[in-house]
Each structure stands twice: as C-alpha cells, then as structure tokens.
Coordinates of C-alpha atoms and ligand atoms in Angstrom, one line a residue:
M1 CA 5.4 -10.8 -7.2
K2 CA 3.7 -9.7 -10.1
R3 CA 1.9 -11.3 -12.9
I4 CA 1.0 -9.0 -16.1
Y5 CA -1.9 -10.6 -18.5
N6 CA -3.1 -8.9 -21.9
I7 CA -6.4 -8.4 -21.1
S8 CA -8.1 -10.0 -24.0
K9 CA -9.4 -13.1 -23.1
K10 CA -7.7 -15.1 -25.7
K11 CA -4.9 -14.2 -25.4
M12 CA -2.8 -14.8 -21.1
E13 CA 0.5 -14.1 -20.5
Y14 CA 1.2 -14.8 -16.7
V15 CA 5.1 -13.1 -15.7
K16 CA 6.4 -14.6 -12.7
G17 CA 9.5 -11.8 -10.6
E18 CA 10.3 -9.6 -9.1
A19 CA 7.0 -6.8 -8.3
Y20 CA 6.3 -4.7 -10.6
F21 CA 7.0 -1.3 -9.0
Y22 CA 10.9 -2.8 -7.6
Q23 CA 11.5 -2.6 -11.3
V24 CA 13.1 0.7 -11.5
E25 CA 15.1 2.6 -14.2
E26 CA 16.1 5.5 -11.8
R27 CA 19.6 5.2 -10.1
L28 CA 19.4 5.1 -6.8
K29 CA 21.7 5.0 -3.6
N30 CA 22.7 1.6 -2.0
Y31 CA 23.3 1.2 1.5
P32 CA 25.9 -1.6 3.1
Y33 CA 25.0 -4.1 6.1
L34 CA 26.7 -3.3 9.5
N35 CA 29.2 -5.1 10.3
K36 CA 30.3 -4.4 13.9
D37 CA 28.2 -3.9 16.8
F38 CA 26.3 -0.5 16.9
Q39 CA 24.8 1.5 19.7
T40 CA 21.6 3.7 19.1
D41 CA 18.6 5.0 21.2
I42 CA 15.7 3.6 18.9
L43 CA 15.9 1.0 16.6
I44 CA 13.7 0.9 13.7
I45 CA 14.0 -3.1 12.2
G46 CA 12.2 -2.8 8.2
G47 CA 12.1 -0.7 5.9
G48 CA 9.6 -0.8 3.9
I49 CA 8.0 2.4 3.7
V50 CA 6.6 2.2 7.1
G51 CA 9.7 2.0 9.0
A52 CA 10.6 4.8 6.4
I53 CA 8.2 7.1 7.4
T54 CA 8.9 6.7 10.4
N55 CA 12.8 6.9 10.2
Y56 CA 12.2 10.2 8.2
Y57 CA 10.3 11.8 10.9
L58 CA 11.8 10.3 14.0
S59 CA 15.9 11.2 12.2
Q60 CA 15.1 15.3 12.1
K61 CA 14.7 14.8 16.1
Y62 CA 16.3 11.5 17.8
D63 CA 19.2 9.7 17.2
V64 CA 17.9 6.6 15.3
A65 CA 18.8 3.5 13.5
L66 CA 16.8 1.8 10.0
I67 CA 18.0 -1.6 9.4
D68 CA 16.9 -4.3 6.4
K69 CA 17.4 -8.1 6.3
S70 CA 16.9 -6.6 2.9
R71 CA 16.8 -4.9 0.6
F72 CA 15.3 -0.9 1.5
G73 CA 11.7 -1.0 -0.2
S74 CA 11.6 -3.9 -2.2
G75 CA 8.7 -6.7 0.3
C76 CA 5.5 -5.9 0.4
T77 CA 6.0 -2.3 -0.3
S78 CA 6.6 -2.6 -3.9
C79 CA 4.0 -5.0 -5.0
A80 CA 1.1 -2.6 -3.6
T81 CA -1.6 -1.8 -5.7
V82 CA -0.9 2.7 -4.3
L83 CA -4.7 3.5 -4.0
L84 CA -3.7 5.8 -1.5
E85 CA -7.4 7.3 0.2
Y86 CA -8.6 8.8 3.5
Q87 CA -11.8 6.5 3.1
L88 CA -11.7 2.7 5.1
D89 CA -11.7 -1.0 3.8
D90 CA -15.7 -0.5 5.4
F91 CA -18.6 2.1 5.5
A92 CA -19.2 4.4 8.0
E93 CA -22.3 2.4 8.9
N94 CA -20.7 -0.4 9.9
L95 CA -17.8 1.1 12.0
L96 CA -20.9 2.5 14.3
S97 CA -20.4 -0.9 16.4
V98 CA -16.9 -0.1 17.4
M99 CA -16.8 3.7 16.9
S100 CA -18.4 6.4 17.9
E101 CA -19.5 8.8 13.9
D102 CA -17.0 12.0 15.8
E103 CA -14.2 9.4 15.8
I104 CA -15.0 7.6 12.1
S105 CA -15.2 11.4 10.6
Q106 CA -11.6 12.1 12.4
V107 CA -10.0 9.5 10.9
Y108 CA -11.7 9.9 7.5
R109 CA -9.4 13.7 8.2
M110 CA -6.3 12.2 8.9
G111 CA -6.3 9.9 6.2
Q112 CA -7.2 13.1 4.0
E113 CA -4.1 15.7 6.6
S114 CA -1.6 11.9 5.7
I115 CA -2.1 12.4 1.6
I116 CA -2.2 16.9 2.4
E117 CA 1.9 15.6 4.6
I118 CA 2.9 13.5 1.7
D119 CA 2.3 16.0 -1.2
R120 CA 4.1 19.0 1.3
F121 CA 6.8 16.4 1.2
I122 CA 7.1 15.6 -2.4
K123 CA 7.1 19.8 -2.7
K124 CA 9.5 19.5 -0.8
H125 CA 11.9 17.6 -1.6
G126 CA 10.7 17.1 -5.3
N127 CA 8.5 14.8 -6.7
Y128 CA 10.8 11.6 -7.9
C129 CA 7.6 9.4 -7.2
H130 CA 5.5 9.6 -9.9
F131 CA 2.8 11.0 -7.4
S132 CA -0.6 12.8 -8.1
L133 CA -3.3 13.3 -6.4
R134 CA -6.6 11.9 -6.9
S135 CA -10.0 11.1 -7.1
S136 CA -11.4 8.3 -5.6
L137 CA -14.7 6.6 -6.9
L138 CA -16.7 3.3 -4.8
F139 CA -19.0 1.9 -6.6
T140 CA -21.6 -1.6 -5.9
N141 CA -23.3 -3.4 -8.0
K142 CA -25.2 -5.2 -5.5
L143 CA -29.0 -3.6 -5.3
F144 CA -28.7 -3.6 -1.5
G145 CA -25.1 -2.1 -1.7
V146 CA -26.8 1.5 -3.1
K147 CA -28.5 2.3 0.1
A148 CA -25.2 1.6 1.5
I149 CA -23.8 3.5 -0.3
E150 CA -26.2 6.9 -0.1
N151 CA -25.8 6.3 3.5
E152 CA -22.0 6.5 3.3
Y153 CA -22.4 9.2 0.9
L154 CA -24.7 11.2 4.1
F155 CA -22.1 10.3 6.8
R156 CA -19.2 12.2 4.6
K157 CA -21.6 15.1 3.1
E158 CA -23.0 16.1 6.1
R159 CA -19.8 15.8 7.7
G160 CA -18.4 18.8 5.2
F161 CA -16.3 16.1 2.6
K162 CA -16.4 16.5 -0.9
A163 CA -18.5 14.2 -2.6
K164 CA -20.8 13.5 -5.7
L165 CA -23.1 10.1 -5.8
I166 CA -23.4 8.9 -9.6
Y167 CA -26.4 6.4 -10.8
P168 CA -26.5 4.8 -14.5
E169 CA -28.2 7.9 -15.4
N170 CA -24.9 10.2 -15.0
N171 CA -22.4 8.0 -15.2
S172 CA -19.6 8.6 -17.6
F173 CA -17.3 6.0 -16.2
P174 CA -16.5 3.3 -18.9
F175 CA -18.1 0.1 -16.8
K176 CA -21.6 -0.1 -15.5
F177 CA -22.6 0.2 -11.8
K178 CA -25.7 0.6 -9.8
A179 CA -24.7 3.7 -7.6
G180 CA -21.4 4.6 -7.2
L181 CA -19.8 7.4 -4.2
Y182 CA -17.4 10.0 -5.9
C183 CA -14.8 12.2 -3.7
P184 CA -13.4 14.9 -5.9
D185 CA -10.0 14.8 -2.9
G186 CA -10.3 10.7 -2.5
G187 CA -6.7 10.0 -3.0
A188 CA -3.6 10.0 -4.2
E189 CA -0.9 8.3 -6.3
F190 CA 2.3 7.2 -6.1
N191 CA 5.5 4.2 -7.3
P192 CA 5.6 3.0 -3.3
Y193 CA 9.4 2.0 -4.4
L194 CA 10.4 5.4 -5.0
F195 CA 8.8 6.8 -2.6
T196 CA 10.3 4.9 0.6
K197 CA 13.6 5.5 -1.0
Q198 CA 13.0 9.1 -1.4
M199 CA 12.1 9.5 2.3
I200 CA 14.9 7.5 2.9
E201 CA 17.9 8.7 0.8
N202 CA 16.1 12.6 2.7
S203 CA 16.7 11.3 6.6
R204 CA 19.1 12.6 8.5
N205 CA 20.9 9.5 9.7
Q206 CA 22.5 8.4 6.9
D207 CA 25.5 7.0 8.8
K208 CA 22.8 4.7 10.6
L209 CA 20.6 3.0 7.6
F210 CA 21.6 -1.0 7.2
E211 CA 20.3 -3.0 3.9
N212 CA 20.8 -6.8 4.1
T213 CA 21.3 -7.2 7.7
E214 CA 18.9 -9.1 9.8
I215 CA 17.9 -8.8 12.8
Q216 CA 17.5 -12.6 14.5
S217 CA 17.2 -12.3 17.9
I218 CA 15.9 -9.7 20.7
S219 CA 16.9 -9.5 24.5
K220 CA 15.9 -6.9 27.0
T221 CA 18.0 -5.6 28.9
E222 CA 18.5 -3.4 32.4
Y223 CA 19.0 -0.4 30.7
G224 CA 16.7 -1.4 26.9
Y225 CA 17.8 -4.1 24.2
I226 CA 19.7 -5.6 22.4
A227 CA 19.6 -6.6 19.1
T228 CA 21.5 -10.2 17.3
T229 CA 22.0 -9.9 13.0
N230 CA 22.3 -12.3 11.4
F231 CA 26.3 -11.3 11.1
H232 CA 25.9 -12.5 15.0
D233 CA 27.1 -8.8 15.5
K234 CA 25.1 -6.7 18.3
I235 CA 23.2 -3.7 18.6
Y236 CA 22.4 -2.1 21.6
C237 CA 19.4 0.0 21.9
R238 CA 16.3 1.7 24.0
K239 CA 14.1 1.2 21.9
I240 CA 12.7 -0.8 19.5
I241 CA 9.6 -0.3 16.5
F242 CA 9.1 -3.4 14.6
A243 CA 8.1 -1.8 10.9
T244 CA 8.7 -5.8 9.2
G245 CA 5.5 -5.7 7.3
Y246 CA 4.3 -9.4 7.0
N247 CA 7.8 -10.3 8.3
F248 CA 5.9 -11.8 11.8
E249 CA 8.7 -13.9 12.2
L250 CA 10.2 -11.7 15.1
L251 CA 6.4 -11.5 16.7
E252 CA 5.2 -15.1 15.3
N253 CA 4.7 -16.6 19.5
A254 CA 3.3 -13.5 20.3
K255 CA -0.2 -14.4 18.2
L256 CA -0.9 -10.7 18.4
C257 CA -3.0 -11.0 15.6
D258 CA -4.6 -12.5 12.4
R259 CA -2.6 -11.9 9.2
A260 CA -4.3 -11.4 5.4
I261 CA -3.1 -11.7 2.3
S262 CA -4.3 -9.6 -1.3
Y263 CA -3.3 -9.9 -4.5
T264 CA -2.2 -7.5 -7.1
I265 CA -1.7 -7.9 -11.5
V266 CA -0.7 -5.6 -13.9
T267 CA -2.4 -5.9 -17.4
N268 CA -0.2 -4.7 -20.3
P269 CA 0.3 -1.0 -21.6
L270 CA -4.0 -0.5 -23.1
K271 CA -4.2 1.3 -26.4
N272 CA -7.5 2.4 -26.2
L273 CA -8.3 3.7 -22.6
S274 CA -10.8 5.3 -21.5
L275 CA -10.9 4.8 -18.2
P276 CA -10.2 7.9 -15.7
E277 CA -7.0 8.0 -15.0
Q278 CA -7.1 11.3 -11.8
T279 CA -9.7 8.4 -10.4
L280 CA -9.1 5.2 -7.6
I281 CA -11.9 2.8 -8.3
Q282 CA -13.1 0.5 -5.5
D283 CA -15.6 -1.9 -5.8
D284 CA -18.0 -3.1 -1.7
E285 CA -17.4 -7.2 -3.3
V286 CA -16.4 -8.9 -0.3
P287 CA -13.5 -9.7 -0.9
Y288 CA -13.9 -6.6 -2.6
H289 CA -11.9 -5.1 -5.9
Y290 CA -10.0 -2.3 -6.1
M291 CA -7.8 -0.9 -9.4
R292 CA -6.0 2.8 -11.0
V293 CA -4.6 3.4 -14.4
L294 CA -0.6 3.2 -14.7
P295 CA 1.6 6.6 -16.0
D296 CA 2.2 4.0 -18.8
K297 CA -1.5 3.5 -19.3
R298 CA -2.0 -0.5 -17.4
I299 CA -4.1 -0.9 -14.9
I300 CA -3.3 -2.3 -11.8
F301 CA -6.0 -4.5 -10.3
G302 CA -6.0 -6.0 -7.3
G303 CA -8.3 -7.6 -4.0
E304 CA -9.6 -10.6 -2.8
D305 CA -8.1 -10.8 -0.1
S306 CA -8.3 -14.2 2.7
K307 CA -7.3 -14.8 5.3
F308 CA -2.8 -15.4 5.7
N309 CA -1.8 -17.7 8.7
K310 CA 0.6 -19.8 7.1
K311 CA 4.5 -19.8 7.0
S312 CA 4.1 -19.9 2.9
I313 CA 2.5 -18.6 -0.4
D314 CA -0.3 -21.0 -1.4
D315 CA 0.6 -21.2 -5.2
S316 CA -2.4 -22.5 -6.3
L317 CA -4.1 -20.5 -4.2
A318 CA -3.2 -17.0 -5.7
E319 CA -3.2 -18.6 -8.7
K320 CA -7.4 -19.2 -8.7
K321 CA -6.8 -15.6 -7.3
Y322 CA -5.2 -14.2 -10.0
K323 CA -7.4 -16.1 -12.3
K324 CA -10.3 -14.5 -10.6
L325 CA -9.4 -11.0 -10.7
K326 CA -8.7 -11.1 -14.9
N327 CA -12.0 -12.6 -15.4
T328 CA -13.3 -10.0 -13.0
L329 CA -11.6 -7.2 -15.3
C330 CA -12.1 -8.5 -18.3
K331 CA -16.6 -8.6 -17.4
M332 CA -16.0 -4.7 -16.4
L333 CA -14.1 -4.0 -19.3
P334 CA -14.5 -6.3 -22.3
N335 CA -13.2 -4.4 -25.1
Y336 CA -9.8 -2.9 -24.0
S337 CA -6.8 -4.8 -27.0
E338 CA -3.0 -4.2 -26.0
Ligands
LIG401 C1 -1.4 -6.9 -3.0 C2 -1.2 -5.4 -2.1 C3 -1.7 -4.4 -2.8 C4 -1.9 -3.5 -2.0 N1 -2.9 -2.4 -1.9 C5 -2.8 -1.5 -1.2 C6 -3.6 0.2 -1.6 O1 -4.1 -0.1 -2.8 N2 -2.7 0.8 -0.8 C7 -2.7 0.8 -0.1 O2 -2.7 1.8 1.2 N3 -1.7 -0.6 0.5 C8 -1.8 -1.7 0.0 N4 -1.4 -2.9 0.7 C9 -0.7 -2.7 1.7 C10 0.5 -2.4 2.0 O3 1.6 -2.9 0.9 C11 1.1 -2.5 3.4 O4 0.6 -2.5 3.7 C12 2.9 -1.4 3.3 O5 3.7 -1.9 2.2 C13 2.7 -2.4 4.5 O6 4.6 -1.5 4.3 P1 5.3 -1.9 5.4 O7 7.1 -1.2 5.5 O8 4.5 -2.3 6.8 O9 5.9 -3.6 5.3 P2 7.0 -4.3 4.3 O10 7.5 -3.9 2.9 O11 6.7 -5.6 4.1 O12 8.4 -4.0 4.5 C14 8.7 -4.4 5.6 C15 10.2 -4.8 5.7 O13 10.8 -5.4 7.4 C16 12.3 -6.2 6.9 N5 11.9 -7.1 7.8 C17 11.3 -8.2 8.2 N6 12.1 -9.1 9.0 C18 12.9 -8.5 9.5 C19 14.5 -8.3 10.2 N7 13.9 -9.3 10.8 N8 15.3 -7.8 10.1 C20 15.8 -6.8 9.3 N9 14.5 -6.6 8.9 C21 13.2 -7.8 8.8 C22 12.1 -7.1 5.0 O14 12.8 -7.2 4.3 C23 10.9 -5.7 4.6 O15 11.7 -4.6 4.1 C24 -1.3 -3.6 -0.4 C25 -0.9 -4.9 -0.1 C26 -1.0 -5.9 -1.2 C27 0.3 -7.1 -0.7

C-alpha cells in the first residue's frame, strides 16, 4: 500500500493503491501458473525478494522450483523502504546480552558482504533496478542517545569499520540532531521489485517458475513432501523452503514468533531538496524512522513499527501511523515544497 502526500502541512493528498515500487514502466517477463502434477527436488514457496535470491543461487546447482500465489515481487518486497544497511535495528551494546562482540562484528561484516554480493550480481547482469551504493547516517535527538551513538562509533572504529561522528558543529545535513554516526560504506539502495524480477529472470530454472499458483496444503510422505495447489495439482519434492514473508497461513499453527508491521509514506517529487541522495538516514527513536531520497526526488520515509498478530491490516491504526510519519517528516524538514 502506498501513501503519497505533499510535504507542506496545508496540502495533503493520500493515495491508496498499489505499492510504490510495483509501478514500473519496464516490460517484464510474466510466468505461467502450474496446471499439472509436477516433481522437483526443492520447492521454494514465495517469490518475493527472499524466494528470488534463494532460487537464483540454488538453481545454479540444484533442481529447484519457485512458486508464488501472486506475481513475483508484488508482496511486501514492493512495499519496503529499501535502506539496505549492514547495521542492525539495535545498537551493538544492546545486543551484547544475546551475542558476543565478535559475533556482532561478524554480523556487520556479513551485511557488508551481502551488499558487495548484490553489487557483483549487478556488475554481471547489468543495473536494471536502480542500484546504488550508499552511505548511512544514524542520528539521535535525545541527550541520552548521544552516549549510545558514541559507543556505537567506538565499537565500529575498533573493529575496522569506516565511521565518523557528527555533532551540531559539523552537521551539514539540512536537519538538526544532537549526534550522528556517519558510515561512508553503510549500505545501498535499489528498486526491490525490479531487483527481484532481475534475480528471477537470470535464474537457471526458467521452466520451473510459476506465478498465480497458491500452495494450499502440505503433507509429509516417506520420500519428502506433497504440496497441493489451489488448482488441486500436486508438487512432489524432497525439500521445501518457505519464503512466504508475512503470509503465515501455512505455518500459522506452529506459532513460531511474533509478527511486526512497518509503515511507509512517499512524498511527491520535491523541488528544493538539499537532502543528500547518497545517504540512508535512520534515527534512534522507539519505534524508529528511516528515509532516503528516490531517483525522482521523492522522499520515502518509513518506520513506526508495531506488533502485528492479526489476520488483516487495521486501517484506522494505519491512518494514525501514516499521519505520525508525515508529522515527523514535516518537523524534520519544514521548508520543502513540491
Ligand atoms: C513498510 C516496510 C518498510 C521496509 N523497509 C525495509 C528497509 O528499508 N530495508 C530492508 O532491508 N527491509 C525493509 N522491509 C522489510 C522487507 O520488505 C522484507 O523483509 C522483505 O521484502 C520480505 O521479503 P519476502 O520475500 O520474505 O516476502 P514477500 O515479498 O511478502 O514475499 C512473499 C511471497 O510469498 C507469496 N506467498 C505467500 N504465501 C504463499 C502460498 N501459500 N503459496 C504461494 N505463494 C505464497 C506471496 O504472494 C509473496 O509474493 C520493509 C518492510 C515494510 C513492510
């Protein structure tokens, strides 16, 4: 779901419809639905970004099929804000109760390597998804947040990550904060829908990709599993990978974890925008906010996460969250106009 609004407080226009990133002009390949019984070694259920990446790599070595109940990439993947960052939602010092310092550092490195691997993929197959490497800024407006930012800076510096501290005296960003942690190689951005499609179109198993086919039930056999589709066809496989995102129906009874929901708004293109396009920006509020500038000078602004264990979206809560996002953005950048 997308919301577009003018950043000036007087004029506000909400648009409800398809996800922002799903609306592309490029002509992309569509895939057929499955209409017969079928056999594969590995079945991946869900062709969002997670299923697409898994399918791309596994199809280089294994007999694998990818199936989605809708169009590939049209789920949560197209709703994301797409700040691809190596840093996590929590500061290193808050993770120490569950991980060692070395493990946290290793997670950061793995995040960096993932971004490098995406860069490698783009160099090999071409940049058809607006991919760019980006810096990142994590900032605080709270007095007690300054120490946390400084500790995070020290943690990264001591482990060889590139990082710089920013205070009000050396802040060149067009909004105020008490302290910020700037990382020149902090992340990347792309259009997640186009990237997902590119991953799928470059996979080796072009004859085993099916859209508009829902897996409705799964049963275990002596040799593996049988997944049954909404057309009552059966897929016989040895292993199943669930990449169904927020669509938990198949796993619902297992009650494995809590779900969370996040919200995003997109502005109209802004004329006098001096926000640096090359930086992915995030604050330390609870719940936090994050933003970046899109290629056509819109700001995409997200956050306000909350627990979500319901079956469907609570529209009135969503409206409140969108308004809160808008007010927070207007407060940060009061002077922008279309
Ligand atoms: C508002 C918002 C902002 C976000 N911002 C960021 C961000 O800045 N950075 C970041 O890294 N992440 C962000 N995320 C998270 C990111 O979007 C998700 O982690 C990611 O897109 C999940 O991808 P996925 O492939 O797991 O799920 P999805 O894209 O939802 O794909 C799951 C697919 O499974 C299919 N499916 C489900 N059930 C079945 C079934 N029974 N049979 C067949 N197919 C099925 C669905 O049709 C769907 O296409 C954000 C998320 C949201 C909502």
